[in-house]
Amino acid sequence: MTDTRRGRPRTPLLSRETIVAATLQVIGDEGVAAVGMRSVARLLGVDAKSLYNHVDGKDGLLDAVAEQLLGGLVLPAPTGDARHDLHAIAHAFRDRALAHPGAAPLVLTRQLSSLEGLAPVDAVLTVLLAAGADAEEAVHLLRMLLATLIGTLLREVSAAPTFGGDDGERLEALQGAGLTAIATAAPHLAEFDRAAEFEYTVDLAITAVLARIDLRTAR
Amino acid sequence: MTDTRRGRPRTPLLSRETIVAATLQVIGDEGVAAVGMRSVARLLGVDAKSLYNHVDGKDGLLDAVAEQLLGGLVLPAPTGDARHDLHAIAHAFRDRALAHPGAAPLVLTRQLSSLEGLAPVDAVLTVLLAAGADAEEAVHLLRMLLATLIGTLLREVSAAPTFGGDDGERLEALQGAGLTAIATAAPHLAEFDRAAEFEYTVDLAITAVLARIDLRTAR
DNA sequence: ACCTGAACACCGTTCAAGT
DNA sequence: ACCTGAACACCGTTCAAGT
């Protein structure tokens, strides 16, 4: 039922949500580089300048996407087991970042000063404090975990396996360049199981964090 | 002495190096967002299209910058002490990434398939293998270290302290939003000593890596 | 080999005007 | 309140032409 009483207050064609949705579609179809006021507006059947009524320029548009993505994060209920809870938070974060792979760099890279970005930070801090860290150490450990998380996800989303297969030519070139360790490890460098790699890295980081807390706690 | 014999083969105005240098100046003066074929060319007193003779478009230009920066990395001589050597590599990498802070995202974010990017990878692998890791585990540990390194440096270069000071208003807002752990840790969140934070995070990661190798080695 | 003129198909953004 | 027309000052990139 279109709103036509008195002819004046028509129902708006656009909203922040529809604009973000259209942006995600552009990202999914043509990549993040294809995002522009014009391309997004075209998808909505609207003029580019209309977007300015809902979003603060192109930069604000990208922020809105990152915010909304992160806002959809559902934090797992804490169980009291610190290791398990940190794992669960990390995976929840990963799920959100990979929900729209092309948009992941936005989520991982943009400053998330909004409340959306604070929820997971609070969740991690809560677990660390409960595990026995004092406030100061908890902050350092949080930053370490975040760095590792963001670093792995950035790689996962943007990096190919890094090294082509085991063709002998490449290997010899590596040897010749003095990169013997790379040549030795080449078959493993060519392999990259995203989920397994994430698990390995995050588990190692969490182990380190918990070990440090126990060290401190044991005085 | 300008080259004028026969009038023909004049000495070129441009080179890859001068172009990269000009780009770094633009980045330093106006930020990475200000980099463009036109802005870089202007600095060189040349037409934008001339750059295409030395660099593969704007993207190639950015790659060239990242490559050259990373190429300047001087790897420390290995001492045989794994912990010390990993620390040294990490700091050498940081020095290079922070030499031109505005350009750091390029170094940290771009695919570095060139030989420039492989040298530090080889160095880390060498240390891990010497420390007793087998090739497969060494690759996983390498990826973990890289993720942590890149994550911290990205934050260091792009992120402000994250949380304004201890003004009571902000604190109450956090409490009200249910972010009690953040409220508790707020004074420490407001503090951010870049060098110290880097040291803490990298040391924790290295400790974790070495612990895992020892675990395996001890069967 | 290296640089440029002319030209093309794009950008983001403003502001005043329409409804 | 929301959308658009006209307009501006930009982009990256090509190709043929000059030297």
Coordinates of C-alpha atoms (C1' of nucleotides) in Angstrom, one line a residue:
Chain A
M1 CA 0.0 0.0 0.0
T2 CA 1.9 3.1 -1.2
D3 CA 1.5 6.2 0.9
T4 CA -0.4 8.8 -1.0
R5 CA -2.5 10.7 1.5
R6 CA -2.3 14.4 0.6
G7 CA 0.4 13.4 -1.9
R8 CA 3.2 14.8 0.2
P9 CA 5.0 12.5 2.6
R10 CA 5.9 9.6 0.2
T11 CA 7.6 6.7 1.7
P12 CA 11.3 7.1 1.3
L13 CA 13.0 5.0 -1.5
L14 CA 16.2 4.6 0.5
S15 CA 17.4 3.8 3.9
R16 CA 20.7 3.0 5.5
E17 CA 20.0 -0.7 5.5
T18 CA 19.0 -0.9 1.8
I19 CA 22.1 1.1 0.9
V20 CA 24.3 -1.2 2.9
A21 CA 22.7 -4.2 1.3
A22 CA 23.2 -2.9 -2.2
T23 CA 26.8 -2.2 -1.3
L24 CA 27.3 -5.7 -0.2
Q25 CA 25.9 -6.9 -3.4
V26 CA 28.3 -4.8 -5.4
I27 CA 31.1 -6.1 -3.3
G28 CA 30.0 -9.7 -3.8
D29 CA 29.5 -9.3 -7.6
E30 CA 32.4 -7.1 -8.6
G31 CA 34.6 -6.7 -5.5
V32 CA 35.2 -3.9 -3.1
A33 CA 37.1 -1.9 -5.7
A34 CA 33.9 -1.5 -7.7
V35 CA 32.1 0.2 -4.8
G36 CA 31.2 3.7 -5.6
M37 CA 28.3 6.1 -5.1
R38 CA 27.3 5.6 -8.6
S39 CA 27.5 1.8 -8.8
V40 CA 25.6 1.4 -5.5
A41 CA 22.9 4.0 -6.6
R42 CA 22.5 2.3 -9.9
L43 CA 21.6 -1.0 -8.2
L44 CA 18.9 0.9 -6.2
G45 CA 17.5 2.6 -9.3
V46 CA 18.4 6.0 -7.9
D47 CA 20.7 8.9 -8.4
A48 CA 24.1 8.7 -6.7
K49 CA 23.6 12.0 -4.9
S50 CA 20.6 10.6 -3.1
L51 CA 22.8 8.4 -1.0
Y52 CA 24.2 11.5 0.7
N53 CA 20.9 11.8 2.5
H54 CA 21.6 8.6 4.4
V55 CA 25.3 8.1 4.5
D56 CA 28.3 10.4 5.0
G57 CA 29.9 10.2 1.7
K58 CA 31.8 7.2 0.3
D59 CA 33.9 6.8 3.4
G60 CA 30.8 6.9 5.5
L61 CA 29.2 4.3 3.3
L62 CA 32.2 1.9 3.8
D63 CA 32.0 2.6 7.5
A64 CA 28.3 1.7 7.6
V65 CA 29.0 -1.6 5.9
A66 CA 31.7 -2.5 8.4
E67 CA 29.5 -1.4 11.3
Q68 CA 26.5 -3.4 10.2
L69 CA 28.6 -6.5 9.5
L70 CA 30.2 -6.3 12.9
G71 CA 26.8 -5.5 14.5
G72 CA 25.6 -8.9 13.4
L73 CA 28.1 -10.6 15.6
V74 CA 26.5 -13.0 18.1
L75 CA 28.7 -13.5 21.0
P76 CA 28.5 -17.0 22.5
A77 CA 27.4 -17.4 26.1
P78 CA 30.4 -17.7 28.4
T79 CA 30.9 -21.1 30.0
G80 CA 33.5 -20.3 32.5
D81 CA 36.2 -22.2 30.6
A82 CA 38.5 -19.5 29.4
R83 CA 40.1 -21.5 26.6
H84 CA 36.7 -22.6 25.3
D85 CA 35.2 -19.1 25.5
L86 CA 38.1 -17.4 23.8
H87 CA 37.9 -19.9 21.0
A88 CA 34.2 -19.4 20.6
I89 CA 34.6 -15.6 20.4
A90 CA 37.3 -16.0 17.8
H91 CA 35.2 -18.2 15.7
A92 CA 32.1 -16.0 16.0
F93 CA 34.3 -13.1 14.8
R94 CA 35.6 -15.1 11.9
D95 CA 32.1 -16.1 10.9
R96 CA 31.1 -12.5 10.7
A97 CA 34.2 -11.4 8.8
L98 CA 33.8 -14.2 6.3
A99 CA 30.1 -13.9 5.8
H100 CA 30.9 -11.5 3.0
P101 CA 34.5 -12.3 2.1
G102 CA 35.0 -9.3 -0.2
A103 CA 33.9 -7.0 2.6
A104 CA 36.2 -8.6 5.2
P105 CA 39.0 -6.1 4.7
L106 CA 36.5 -3.4 5.7
V107 CA 35.6 -5.1 8.9
L108 CA 39.2 -5.9 9.7
T109 CA 40.8 -2.7 8.8
R110 CA 38.4 0.2 9.6
Q111 CA 38.5 1.9 12.9
L112 CA 35.6 0.4 14.9
S113 CA 35.0 3.1 17.5
S114 CA 31.3 2.4 17.5
L115 CA 29.6 0.3 20.1
E116 CA 29.4 -2.5 17.5
G117 CA 33.1 -2.9 17.7
L118 CA 33.2 -2.7 21.5
A119 CA 31.1 -5.7 22.3
P120 CA 33.6 -8.4 21.3
V121 CA 36.4 -6.4 23.0
D122 CA 34.4 -6.4 26.2
A123 CA 33.7 -10.1 25.8
V124 CA 37.4 -11.0 25.5
L125 CA 38.3 -8.7 28.4
T126 CA 35.7 -10.3 30.6
V127 CA 37.1 -13.7 30.0
L128 CA 40.7 -12.6 30.7
L129 CA 39.7 -10.8 33.9
A130 CA 37.8 -13.9 35.0
A131 CA 40.8 -16.1 34.3
G132 CA 42.8 -14.1 36.7
A133 CA 44.5 -11.4 34.8
D134 CA 44.7 -7.9 36.3
A135 CA 43.3 -5.0 34.3
E136 CA 46.6 -3.9 32.9
E137 CA 47.7 -7.3 31.7
A138 CA 44.3 -8.1 30.3
V139 CA 44.6 -5.1 28.0
H140 CA 48.0 -6.3 26.7
L141 CA 46.7 -9.8 26.2
L142 CA 43.6 -8.5 24.5
R143 CA 45.7 -6.6 22.0
M144 CA 47.9 -9.6 21.3
L145 CA 44.8 -11.7 20.6
L146 CA 43.3 -9.1 18.4
A147 CA 46.5 -8.7 16.4
T148 CA 46.7 -12.4 15.8
L149 CA 43.1 -12.7 14.9
I150 CA 43.1 -9.8 12.5
G151 CA 46.4 -10.8 11.0
T152 CA 45.2 -14.4 10.2
L153 CA 41.9 -13.3 8.9
L154 CA 43.4 -10.7 6.6
R155 CA 45.7 -13.3 5.2
E156 CA 42.9 -15.8 4.9
V157 CA 40.7 -13.5 2.9
S158 CA 43.3 -11.8 0.7
A159 CA 46.1 -14.2 0.2
A160 CA 46.4 -17.1 -2.1
P161 CA 48.5 -20.1 -1.0
T162 CA 51.5 -17.9 -1.5
F163 CA 53.6 -20.5 -3.4
G164 CA 52.8 -22.5 -6.5
G165 CA 53.1 -26.2 -6.4
D166 CA 56.3 -28.3 -6.5
D167 CA 57.4 -27.6 -10.0
G168 CA 61.1 -28.1 -10.1
E169 CA 61.9 -24.9 -11.9
R170 CA 60.5 -22.8 -9.1
L171 CA 62.4 -24.8 -6.6
E172 CA 65.7 -24.4 -8.3
A173 CA 65.1 -20.6 -8.6
L174 CA 64.6 -20.5 -4.8
Q175 CA 67.7 -22.5 -4.1
G176 CA 69.6 -20.3 -6.4
A177 CA 68.4 -17.2 -4.6
G178 CA 69.7 -18.6 -1.4
L179 CA 66.3 -19.2 0.0
T180 CA 67.0 -22.8 1.0
A181 CA 64.6 -22.9 3.9
I182 CA 61.7 -21.9 1.6
A183 CA 62.8 -24.5 -0.9
T184 CA 62.8 -27.1 1.9
A185 CA 59.4 -26.2 3.1
A186 CA 57.9 -25.5 -0.3
P187 CA 55.4 -28.4 -0.4
H188 CA 53.9 -27.3 2.9
L189 CA 53.9 -23.6 1.9
A190 CA 51.9 -24.6 -1.1
E191 CA 49.2 -26.1 1.1
F192 CA 46.7 -23.8 2.9
D193 CA 43.7 -25.2 4.6
R194 CA 42.0 -22.0 5.7
A195 CA 39.9 -23.4 8.6
A196 CA 42.8 -25.5 9.9
E197 CA 45.2 -22.7 9.7
F198 CA 42.9 -20.4 11.6
E199 CA 42.4 -23.0 14.2
Y200 CA 46.1 -23.6 14.6
T201 CA 47.1 -19.9 14.9
V202 CA 44.3 -19.0 17.2
D203 CA 44.8 -22.0 19.4
L204 CA 48.5 -21.1 19.7
A205 CA 47.7 -17.5 20.6
I206 CA 45.2 -18.5 23.2
T207 CA 47.5 -21.1 24.7
A208 CA 50.2 -18.4 25.1
V209 CA 47.7 -16.0 26.7
L210 CA 46.5 -18.4 29.2
A211 CA 50.0 -19.6 30.0
R212 CA 51.0 -16.0 30.8
I213 CA 48.1 -15.5 33.1
D214 CA 48.9 -18.7 35.0
L215 CA 52.5 -17.7 35.3
R216 CA 51.4 -14.4 36.9
T217 CA 48.8 -16.1 39.0
A218 CA 51.3 -18.6 40.4
R219 CA 53.4 -15.7 41.4
Chain B
M1 CA 77.0 17.0 -18.3
T2 CA 73.8 16.5 -20.2
D3 CA 73.8 13.9 -23.0
T4 CA 73.5 15.6 -26.3
R5 CA 75.5 13.6 -28.8
R6 CA 73.6 13.4 -32.1
G7 CA 70.7 15.0 -30.1
R8 CA 68.8 11.7 -29.9
P9 CA 69.3 9.5 -26.9
R10 CA 68.6 12.1 -24.1
T11 CA 69.0 10.9 -20.6
P12 CA 65.6 9.8 -19.3
L13 CA 63.8 12.1 -16.9
L14 CA 62.2 9.3 -15.0
S15 CA 63.1 6.0 -13.4
R16 CA 61.4 3.5 -11.2
E17 CA 63.4 4.8 -8.3
T18 CA 62.6 8.4 -8.7
I19 CA 59.0 7.6 -9.2
V20 CA 58.9 5.6 -6.0
A21 CA 60.7 8.3 -4.2
A22 CA 58.2 10.9 -5.3
T23 CA 55.3 8.6 -4.3
L24 CA 56.8 8.3 -0.8
Q25 CA 57.0 12.1 -0.6
V26 CA 53.3 12.4 -1.6
I27 CA 52.4 9.8 1.0
G28 CA 54.5 11.6 3.7
D29 CA 53.0 15.0 2.9
E30 CA 49.4 14.2 2.1
G31 CA 48.8 10.6 3.0
V32 CA 48.4 7.5 0.9
A33 CA 44.9 8.6 -0.2
A34 CA 46.5 11.5 -2.1
V35 CA 48.6 9.2 -4.3
G36 CA 47.7 9.3 -7.9
M37 CA 49.3 9.3 -11.3
R38 CA 48.7 13.0 -11.5
S39 CA 49.9 14.0 -8.0
V40 CA 53.1 11.9 -8.3
A41 CA 53.8 13.2 -11.8
R42 CA 53.3 16.8 -10.7
L43 CA 56.0 16.4 -8.1
L44 CA 58.4 15.2 -10.9
G45 CA 57.4 18.0 -13.3
V46 CA 56.2 15.5 -15.8
D47 CA 52.9 14.4 -17.4
A48 CA 51.0 11.7 -15.6
K49 CA 51.0 9.4 -18.6
S50 CA 54.8 9.3 -18.6
L51 CA 54.7 7.2 -15.5
Y52 CA 53.3 4.3 -17.6
N53 CA 56.7 3.9 -19.2
H54 CA 58.1 2.7 -15.9
V55 CA 55.3 1.4 -13.8
D56 CA 52.3 -0.8 -14.5
G57 CA 49.5 1.7 -13.7
K58 CA 48.5 2.9 -10.3
D59 CA 48.4 -0.5 -8.8
G60 CA 51.8 -1.3 -10.1
L61 CA 53.0 2.0 -8.7
L62 CA 51.8 1.0 -5.2
D63 CA 53.4 -2.4 -5.6
A64 CA 56.7 -0.8 -6.6
V65 CA 56.6 1.2 -3.4
A66 CA 55.9 -1.8 -1.2
E67 CA 58.6 -3.8 -3.0
Q68 CA 61.2 -1.2 -2.6
L69 CA 60.5 -0.6 1.0
L70 CA 60.6 -4.3 1.8
G71 CA 63.7 -4.6 -0.3
G72 CA 65.5 -2.3 2.1
L73 CA 65.1 -4.8 4.9
V74 CA 68.4 -5.7 6.4
L75 CA 68.2 -9.1 8.0
P76 CA 70.3 -9.5 11.2
A77 CA 72.9 -12.2 11.2
P78 CA 71.6 -15.3 13.0
T79 CA 73.3 -16.0 16.3
G80 CA 71.9 -19.5 16.9
D81 CA 69.7 -18.3 19.8
A82 CA 66.2 -18.8 18.3
R83 CA 64.4 -16.4 20.6
H84 CA 66.9 -13.7 20.0
D85 CA 67.0 -14.2 16.3
L86 CA 63.2 -14.1 15.9
H87 CA 63.1 -10.9 17.9
A88 CA 65.7 -9.4 15.7
I89 CA 63.9 -10.3 12.5
A90 CA 60.6 -8.9 13.9
H91 CA 62.3 -5.6 14.8
A92 CA 64.0 -5.3 11.5
F93 CA 60.7 -5.8 9.8
R94 CA 59.1 -3.2 12.0
D95 CA 61.8 -0.7 11.3
R96 CA 61.2 -1.0 7.6
A97 CA 57.4 -0.8 7.9
L98 CA 57.6 2.3 10.1
A99 CA 60.3 4.0 8.1
H100 CA 57.4 5.6 6.1
P101 CA 54.4 5.3 8.4
G102 CA 51.9 6.4 5.8
A103 CA 53.2 3.7 3.5
A104 CA 53.1 0.9 6.1
P105 CA 49.7 -0.4 5.1
L106 CA 51.1 -1.0 1.6
V107 CA 53.9 -3.1 2.9
L108 CA 51.7 -4.9 5.3
T109 CA 48.8 -5.5 3.1
R110 CA 50.0 -6.0 -0.5
Q111 CA 50.8 -9.5 -1.8
L112 CA 54.5 -9.7 -1.7
S113 CA 55.3 -12.5 -4.1
S114 CA 58.5 -10.9 -5.2
L115 CA 61.8 -12.1 -4.0
E116 CA 61.9 -9.0 -1.7
G117 CA 59.1 -10.4 0.4
L118 CA 60.6 -13.9 0.5
A119 CA 63.8 -13.0 2.3
P120 CA 62.3 -12.5 5.7
V121 CA 60.1 -15.5 5.3
D122 CA 63.2 -17.6 4.6
A123 CA 64.9 -16.1 7.6
V124 CA 62.1 -17.0 9.9
L125 CA 61.8 -20.5 8.5
T126 CA 65.6 -21.0 8.9
V127 CA 65.4 -20.2 12.6
L128 CA 62.4 -22.4 13.2
L129 CA 64.0 -25.4 11.4
A130 CA 67.2 -24.9 13.3
A131 CA 65.3 -24.8 16.5
G132 CA 64.0 -28.3 15.8
A133 CA 60.7 -27.9 14.1
D134 CA 59.9 -30.1 11.2
A135 CA 59.1 -28.5 7.8
E136 CA 55.3 -28.8 8.2
E137 CA 55.2 -27.4 11.7
A138 CA 57.6 -24.7 10.8
V139 CA 55.2 -23.4 8.1
H140 CA 52.3 -23.2 10.6
L141 CA 54.4 -21.4 13.1
L142 CA 55.7 -19.0 10.5
R143 CA 52.1 -18.2 9.5
M144 CA 51.2 -17.6 13.2
L145 CA 54.2 -15.3 13.7
L146 CA 53.5 -13.4 10.5
A147 CA 49.8 -12.9 11.4
T148 CA 50.7 -11.5 14.8
L149 CA 53.4 -9.3 13.4
I150 CA 51.2 -7.8 10.7
G151 CA 48.3 -7.5 13.0
T152 CA 50.2 -5.5 15.6
L153 CA 51.9 -3.3 13.0
L154 CA 48.7 -2.5 11.3
R155 CA 47.2 -1.4 14.5
E156 CA 50.2 0.5 15.5
V157 CA 50.2 2.5 12.3
S158 CA 46.5 3.1 11.8
A159 CA 44.9 3.1 15.2
A160 CA 44.7 5.8 17.8
P161 CA 44.8 4.7 21.4
T162 CA 41.2 3.5 20.9
F163 CA 39.6 5.0 23.9
G164 CA 39.7 8.6 25.1
G165 CA 40.8 9.4 28.6
D166 CA 39.1 8.8 31.8
D167 CA 36.3 11.3 31.5
G168 CA 33.5 10.1 33.7
E169 CA 30.8 10.6 31.1
R170 CA 32.3 8.1 28.7
L171 CA 32.7 5.6 31.5
E172 CA 29.1 5.8 32.5
A173 CA 28.0 5.3 28.9
L174 CA 30.1 2.2 28.8
Q175 CA 28.7 0.9 32.0
G176 CA 25.2 1.7 30.8
A177 CA 25.8 -0.3 27.6
G178 CA 26.8 -3.3 29.6
L179 CA 30.4 -3.1 28.7
T180 CA 31.6 -3.4 32.3
A181 CA 34.9 -5.0 31.5
I182 CA 35.8 -2.2 29.2
A183 CA 34.8 0.3 31.8
T184 CA 37.1 -1.5 34.3
A185 CA 40.0 -1.5 32.0
A186 CA 39.4 1.9 30.6
P187 CA 42.5 3.6 32.1
H188 CA 44.8 1.0 30.6
L189 CA 43.0 1.0 27.3
A190 CA 43.6 4.7 27.0
E191 CA 47.3 4.1 27.3
F192 CA 49.2 2.9 24.2
D193 CA 53.0 2.8 24.2
R194 CA 53.7 1.7 20.6
A195 CA 57.2 0.2 21.1
A196 CA 56.3 -1.5 24.4
E197 CA 53.1 -2.9 23.0
F198 CA 55.0 -4.3 20.0
E199 CA 57.6 -5.9 22.2
Y200 CA 55.0 -7.5 24.5
T201 CA 52.9 -9.0 21.6
V202 CA 55.9 -10.2 19.6
D203 CA 57.5 -11.7 22.7
L204 CA 54.4 -13.5 23.7
A205 CA 54.0 -15.0 20.2
I206 CA 57.7 -16.0 20.0
T207 CA 57.4 -17.6 23.5
A208 CA 54.4 -19.6 22.3
V209 CA 56.1 -20.7 19.1
L210 CA 59.3 -21.9 20.9
A211 CA 57.2 -23.7 23.6
R212 CA 55.4 -25.6 20.9
I213 CA 58.6 -26.7 19.2
D214 CA 60.0 -27.8 22.6
L215 CA 56.8 -29.8 23.3
R216 CA 57.2 -31.6 20.0
T217 CA 60.9 -32.1 20.4
A218 CA 60.5 -33.6 23.9
R219 CA 58.2 -36.2 22.2
Chain C
dA1 C1' 63.2 4.6 -25.7
dC2 C1' 60.8 7.9 -23.6
dC3 C1' 57.5 11.7 -23.2
dT4 C1' 53.1 14.1 -24.5
dG5 C1' 48.4 15.9 -26.8
dA6 C1' 44.1 14.7 -27.6
dA7 C1' 40.6 12.2 -26.0
dC8 C1' 37.5 8.9 -23.3
dA9 C1' 34.9 7.2 -19.8
dC10 C1' 34.8 7.7 -15.6
dC11 C1' 34.9 9.6 -10.3
dG12 C1' 32.9 12.2 -5.5
dT13 C1' 30.7 16.1 -4.0
dT14 C1' 28.1 20.9 -3.7
dC15 C1' 24.2 23.4 -4.0
dA16 C1' 20.0 25.1 -5.3
dA17 C1' 15.7 23.5 -6.8
dG18 C1' 11.8 20.5 -6.9
dT19 C1' 8.0 17.8 -4.5
Chain D
dA1 C1' 12.3 15.0 4.4
dC2 C1' 14.0 13.2 0.5
dC3 C1' 15.4 13.1 -4.3
dT4 C1' 17.5 15.2 -8.5
dG5 C1' 19.6 18.7 -12.4
dA6 C1' 23.2 21.3 -13.3
dA7 C1' 27.7 21.8 -12.5
dC8 C1' 32.6 21.3 -10.9
dA9 C1' 36.9 19.7 -10.3
dC10 C1' 38.8 15.8 -10.4
dC11 C1' 40.3 10.6 -11.8
dG12 C1' 43.1 6.4 -14.6
dT13 C1' 44.2 4.9 -19.0
dT14 C1' 44.5 4.4 -24.4
dC15 C1' 46.7 5.4 -28.5
dA16 C1' 48.8 7.8 -31.9
dA17 C1' 52.2 11.1 -32.5
dG18 C1' 56.5 13.4 -31.7
dT19 C1' 61.7 13.4 -30.7

